[in-house]
Structures are given as C-alpha cells and as structure tokens.
mmCIF file of C-alpha atoms in Angstrom:
data_model
loop_
_atom_site.group_PDB
_atom_site.id
_atom_site.type_symbol
_atom_site.label_atom_id
_atom_site.label_comp_id
_atom_site.label_asym_id
_atom_site.label_seq_id
_atom_site.Cartn_x
_atom_site.Cartn_y
_atom_site.Cartn_z
ATOM 1 C CA MET A 209 34.756 -6.609 14.030
ATOM 2 C CA THR A 210 34.835 -9.732 16.290
ATOM 3 C CA LEU A 211 33.699 -9.388 19.750
ATOM 4 C CA ARG A 212 35.482 -11.395 22.391
ATOM 5 C CA TRP A 213 33.571 -12.391 25.651
ATOM 6 C CA LEU A 214 35.287 -12.344 28.887
ATOM 7 C CA PRO A 215 34.560 -15.641 30.719
ATOM 8 C CA PHE A 216 33.452 -13.843 33.907
ATOM 9 C CA ASP A 217 30.644 -11.797 32.334
ATOM 10 C CA PRO A 218 27.867 -14.263 31.146
ATOM 11 C CA VAL A 219 24.903 -11.795 32.079
ATOM 12 C CA ALA A 220 26.466 -9.008 29.792
ATOM 13 C CA ARG A 221 26.598 -11.435 26.968
ATOM 14 C CA SER A 222 23.198 -12.833 27.494
ATOM 15 C CA PHE A 223 21.542 -9.265 27.514
ATOM 16 C CA PHE A 224 23.828 -8.290 24.327
ATOM 17 C CA GLU A 225 22.648 -11.501 22.458
ATOM 18 C CA GLU A 226 19.021 -10.694 23.428
ATOM 19 C CA ASP A 227 19.335 -7.144 22.108
ATOM 20 C CA MET A 228 20.823 -8.158 18.951
ATOM 21 C CA GLN A 229 18.171 -10.648 18.299
ATOM 22 C CA THR A 230 15.312 -8.219 18.836
ATOM 23 C CA ARG A 231 17.167 -5.712 16.679
ATOM 24 C CA THR A 232 17.354 -8.300 13.822
ATOM 25 C CA CYS A 233 13.776 -9.164 14.327
ATOM 26 C CA LEU A 234 12.682 -5.368 14.088
ATOM 27 C CA GLU A 235 14.749 -4.819 11.049
ATOM 28 C CA ASP A 236 13.239 -7.894 9.225
ATOM 29 C CA ARG A 237 9.658 -6.716 9.954
ATOM 30 C CA MET A 238 7.645 -5.264 7.300
ATOM 31 C CA GLN A 239 7.577 -1.408 7.038
ATOM 32 C CA GLU A 240 4.334 0.257 7.944
ATOM 33 C CA PRO A 241 3.451 3.406 5.723
ATOM 34 C CA ARG A 242 4.697 6.769 7.163
ATOM 35 C CA ILE A 243 2.342 9.489 7.974
ATOM 36 C CA PRO A 244 2.587 12.274 5.761
ATOM 37 C CA ILE A 245 3.397 15.771 7.227
ATOM 38 C CA GLU A 246 0.117 17.088 5.641
ATOM 39 C CA GLU A 247 -1.969 14.242 7.017
ATOM 40 C CA LYS A 248 -4.471 16.558 8.742
ATOM 41 C CA GLN A 249 -5.131 18.469 5.421
ATOM 42 C CA ARG A 250 -5.141 15.208 3.623
ATOM 43 C CA LEU A 251 -7.804 13.572 5.852
ATOM 44 C CA LEU A 252 -9.928 16.815 5.763
ATOM 45 C CA ALA A 253 -9.991 16.571 1.883
ATOM 46 C CA LEU A 254 -10.766 12.850 2.057
ATOM 47 C CA HIS A 255 -13.763 13.453 4.157
ATOM 48 C CA ARG A 256 -15.023 16.307 2.134
ATOM 49 C CA LEU A 257 -15.489 13.878 -0.746
ATOM 50 C CA ASN A 258 -18.132 12.134 1.148
ATOM 51 C CA LEU A 259 -17.232 8.799 -0.456
ATOM 52 C CA LEU A 260 -16.122 6.811 2.632
ATOM 53 C CA ASP A 261 -18.446 3.905 3.814
ATOM 54 C CA THR A 262 -20.924 4.607 0.742
ATOM 55 C CA PRO A 263 -22.411 1.901 -1.247
ATOM 56 C CA PRO A 264 -20.651 0.734 -4.672
ATOM 57 C CA GLU A 265 -21.057 2.989 -7.602
ATOM 58 C CA GLU A 266 -21.084 1.818 -11.360
ATOM 59 C CA ARG A 267 -18.983 4.996 -12.307
ATOM 60 C CA PHE A 268 -16.096 3.683 -10.233
ATOM 61 C CA ASP A 269 -16.776 -0.050 -10.828
ATOM 62 C CA ARG A 270 -16.713 0.517 -14.610
ATOM 63 C CA LEU A 271 -13.171 1.934 -14.260
ATOM 64 C CA THR A 272 -11.837 -0.912 -12.290
ATOM 65 C CA ARG A 273 -13.403 -3.464 -14.397
ATOM 66 C CA ILE A 274 -11.746 -1.850 -17.362
ATOM 67 C CA ALA A 275 -8.322 -1.917 -15.696
ATOM 68 C CA ARG A 276 -8.976 -5.564 -14.616
ATOM 69 C CA GLN A 277 -9.478 -6.542 -18.206
ATOM 70 C CA TYR A 278 -6.866 -4.398 -19.707
ATOM 71 C CA PHE A 279 -4.013 -5.454 -17.208
ATOM 72 C CA LYS A 280 -5.279 -8.891 -16.908
ATOM 73 C CA VAL A 281 -4.954 -8.909 -13.016
ATOM 74 C CA PRO A 282 -7.174 -10.536 -10.642
ATOM 75 C CA ILE A 283 -7.655 -7.620 -8.219
ATOM 76 C CA VAL A 284 -8.028 -3.900 -8.905
ATOM 77 C CA LEU A 285 -9.254 -1.362 -6.372
ATOM 78 C CA VAL A 286 -10.087 2.444 -5.780
ATOM 79 C CA SER A 287 -8.606 2.532 -2.375
ATOM 80 C CA LEU A 288 -9.180 5.546 -0.141
ATOM 81 C CA VAL A 289 -6.655 5.867 2.822
ATOM 82 C CA ASP A 290 -8.305 6.801 5.814
ATOM 83 C CA ALA A 291 -6.414 7.610 9.379
ATOM 84 C CA ASP A 292 -6.214 3.805 10.237
ATOM 85 C CA ARG A 293 -7.561 1.829 7.498
ATOM 86 C CA GLN A 294 -7.855 1.716 3.475
ATOM 87 C CA TRP A 295 -11.349 1.557 2.384
ATOM 88 C CA PHE A 296 -12.354 0.484 -1.207
ATOM 89 C CA LYS A 297 -14.897 2.429 -2.952
ATOM 90 C CA SER A 298 -14.518 -0.150 -5.739
ATOM 91 C CA ALA A 299 -13.144 -3.641 -5.514
ATOM 92 C CA GLN A 300 -12.748 -6.182 -8.329
ATOM 93 C CA GLY A 301 -11.634 -9.797 -7.306
ATOM 94 C CA LEU A 302 -11.609 -8.982 -3.570
ATOM 95 C CA SER A 303 -14.401 -9.595 -1.162
ATOM 96 C CA VAL A 304 -13.419 -7.394 1.725
ATOM 97 C CA CYS A 305 -14.095 -3.585 1.770
ATOM 98 C CA GLU A 306 -11.138 -2.465 3.847
ATOM 99 C CA THR A 307 -8.068 -3.366 5.463
ATOM 100 C CA GLY A 308 -5.698 -1.690 8.036
ATOM 101 C CA ARG A 309 -3.626 1.040 6.869
ATOM 102 C CA ASN A 310 -0.484 -0.418 8.674
ATOM 103 C CA VAL A 311 -0.531 -3.155 6.230
ATOM 104 C CA SER A 312 -1.695 -1.428 3.263
ATOM 105 C CA PHE A 313 0.490 -1.148 0.179
ATOM 106 C CA CYS A 314 -1.828 2.044 -0.787
ATOM 107 C CA GLY A 315 -0.478 3.820 2.428
ATOM 108 C CA HIS A 316 2.976 3.658 1.079
ATOM 109 C CA ALA A 317 1.720 4.704 -2.393
ATOM 110 C CA ILE A 318 0.125 7.975 -1.443
ATOM 111 C CA LEU A 319 3.430 9.200 0.020
ATOM 112 C CA SER A 320 4.682 10.144 -3.487
ATOM 113 C CA GLU A 321 3.244 11.551 -6.700
ATOM 114 C CA GLU A 322 4.895 8.642 -8.689
ATOM 115 C CA PRO A 323 3.240 5.327 -9.011
ATOM 116 C CA LEU A 324 4.373 2.704 -6.458
ATOM 117 C CA MET A 325 5.323 -0.462 -8.360
ATOM 118 C CA VAL A 326 6.323 -3.707 -6.618
ATOM 119 C CA PRO A 327 7.122 -6.404 -9.003
ATOM 120 C CA ASN A 328 7.552 -9.071 -6.494
ATOM 121 C CA ALA A 329 6.470 -8.379 -2.860
ATOM 122 C CA LEU A 330 8.370 -11.568 -1.707
ATOM 123 C CA GLN A 331 11.621 -9.907 -2.789
ATOM 124 C CA ASP A 332 10.800 -6.361 -1.436
ATOM 125 C CA PRO A 333 11.973 -6.021 2.187
ATOM 126 C CA ARG A 334 9.037 -3.433 2.848
ATOM 127 C CA PHE A 335 6.571 -6.203 2.234
ATOM 128 C CA ASP A 336 8.072 -9.680 2.219
ATOM 129 C CA ASP A 337 6.494 -10.597 5.766
ATOM 130 C CA ASN A 338 3.364 -8.417 5.382
ATOM 131 C CA PRO A 339 0.163 -10.614 6.061
ATOM 132 C CA LEU A 340 -1.233 -9.499 2.796
ATOM 133 C CA VAL A 341 1.706 -11.140 1.062
ATOM 134 C CA THR A 342 2.220 -14.300 3.252
ATOM 135 C CA GLY A 343 -1.669 -14.937 3.432
ATOM 136 C CA PRO A 344 -4.613 -14.315 1.507
ATOM 137 C CA PRO A 345 -4.881 -12.502 -0.980
ATOM 138 C CA ASN A 346 -1.210 -13.625 -1.426
ATOM 139 C CA ILE A 347 -0.026 -10.294 -3.119
ATOM 140 C CA ARG A 348 3.081 -10.613 -5.286
ATOM 141 C CA PHE A 349 2.608 -7.757 -7.766
ATOM 142 C CA TYR A 350 1.320 -4.448 -6.790
ATOM 143 C CA ALA A 351 0.955 -1.065 -8.829
ATOM 144 C CA GLY A 352 -0.733 1.767 -7.338
ATOM 145 C CA ARG A 353 -1.163 5.356 -8.902
ATOM 146 C CA PRO A 354 -2.140 8.084 -6.242
ATOM 147 C CA VAL A 355 -5.574 9.680 -6.932
ATOM 148 C CA HIS A 356 -6.062 13.252 -5.673
ATOM 149 C CA ALA A 357 -9.134 15.390 -4.167
ATOM 150 C CA PRO A 358 -9.891 18.375 -6.238
ATOM 151 C CA THR A 359 -7.797 20.434 -3.858
ATOM 152 C CA GLY A 360 -4.620 18.248 -4.732
ATOM 153 C CA GLU A 361 -4.232 16.043 -1.807
ATOM 154 C CA ARG A 362 -3.215 12.456 -2.299
ATOM 155 C CA VAL A 363 -6.232 10.646 -0.717
ATOM 156 C CA GLY A 364 -6.065 7.145 -2.244
ATOM 157 C CA THR A 365 -5.034 4.901 -5.227
ATOM 158 C CA LEU A 366 -6.038 3.190 -8.279
ATOM 159 C CA CYS A 367 -4.258 -0.066 -7.727
ATOM 160 C CA LEU A 368 -3.474 -3.345 -9.520
ATOM 161 C CA ILE A 369 -2.851 -6.584 -7.511
ATOM 162 C CA ASP A 370 -1.761 -9.842 -8.967
ATOM 163 C CA VAL A 371 -0.665 -13.313 -7.352
ATOM 164 C CA ARG A 372 2.218 -13.702 -9.639
ATOM 165 C CA PRO A 373 5.220 -11.393 -10.015
ATOM 166 C CA ARG A 374 5.246 -9.026 -12.952
ATOM 167 C CA ASP A 375 6.159 -5.861 -14.410
ATOM 168 C CA LEU A 376 4.561 -2.837 -16.234
ATOM 169 C CA SER A 377 5.565 -1.201 -19.472
ATOM 170 C CA ARG A 378 5.705 2.481 -20.145
ATOM 171 C CA LEU A 379 2.396 2.200 -22.055
ATOM 172 C CA ASP A 380 0.740 0.200 -19.118
ATOM 173 C CA LEU A 381 2.012 2.970 -16.606
ATOM 174 C CA GLN A 382 0.492 5.621 -18.920
ATOM 175 C CA VAL A 383 -2.907 3.667 -19.015
ATOM 176 C CA LEU A 384 -2.875 3.240 -15.352
ATOM 177 C CA ALA A 385 -2.319 7.157 -14.975
ATOM 178 C CA ASP A 386 -5.285 7.921 -17.352
ATOM 179 C CA LEU A 387 -7.607 5.619 -15.454
ATOM 180 C CA ALA A 388 -6.619 7.109 -12.204
ATOM 181 C CA GLY A 389 -7.288 10.622 -13.814
ATOM 182 C CA ALA A 390 -10.774 9.252 -14.607
ATOM 183 C CA VAL A 391 -11.061 8.104 -11.082
ATOM 184 C CA GLU A 392 -10.099 11.622 -9.956
ATOM 185 C CA SER A 393 -12.862 13.233 -12.206
ATOM 186 C CA GLU A 394 -15.367 11.092 -10.564
ATOM 187 C CA MET A 395 -14.234 11.935 -7.195
ATOM 188 C CA ALA A 396 -14.527 15.400 -7.938
ATOM 189 C CA ARG A 397 -18.135 14.993 -9.040
ATOM 190 C CA SER A 398 -18.734 13.865 -5.393
ATOM 191 C CA GLY A 399 -17.264 16.447 -3.145
#
C-alpha cells in the first residue's frame, strides 16, 4: 500500500512519519522477559530456599565447574531469578554477582519447562540489541535449563554462555538436564 500525501497537510505527514519511526524503534528493541502468571508463588518459593545473597558454596561451584569443562564454554551460572534481578549463586567465568532481570536471558528461560537455546544472539531479534550482547560479556551463545524449587516452581537456571555462536547436540542437552537436576537436588537441601 502506498500512501499519498496531500500537499496542504505537512503537519499530519510529520506526525505520521514520527509515529512510524517510534514504532519501528520499539519493534527493534530487545524483548524483556515476560512476568509469569504464577510470579507471586514463584517468588515465595525462591525466597523459601534461603539462597539469595548468600556466599558461594562448593556444592554449586563444583557443578558449574563440571559444566564449564564438559561444554568448553567460558561462562556457566546458577542463576536465581528474583523480582527485578537475576542473582548468581554460582558463577564460573563472570565476575559480577547479578544483573537486571529486564536484560536477562534466564528471565526468558524460566517461562518454559524446555531449555532455552540461543545459538547466535546477534541473529535473534529478542536479544540482538541486548546490552549483554552488544557489550561485555558479549553473549553470542546461551543455553539455559530451568531449575525448580522442591514445590515445582521454576526459580532459576543452570546456564551456559559463550562469546561465539554454537549449538548443542541431543547428548549435550541431556547432560545439561542432568546437571540442572543436580542443582535442584542441592537447592532442595537448602530450603
């Protein structure tokens, strides 16, 4: 459809063009994670674990070290998704302990029982302009397996991050699921 402008209405044309530019910019923006319907129960389950803002523990660090070695990725995290942040109970290869939930890949991963895999974040419109992609840590690959509280709520992830695009095999996905299960077992001992 082609729009024709009447020469006597430059103001209407200006408003329309400005509106279209704004819509285009909003459509190109990264997608923030949705808030799940069961968010209140999910957050209660997360806080009942008594893991947020606690010191690192070898029982979680051991699992992220194993994952880092097996998958040969620079970053592995046990991420707990709180109301407005994701906090890292264990972090291999990353020196920060949290990021905003609004820019988190893990916030997307907890929305489904299935693992979230992003082979190349630069080619995924949900993430291509995410500050964690366009700047440090320069995420290209992400794979996150949801981890559950003992009552079944998805409270975080075991996630793999790489600075280069890649994919996982079926065997790799099974190993990630097994390690996520081990993280859940350790979390159950905490609550």
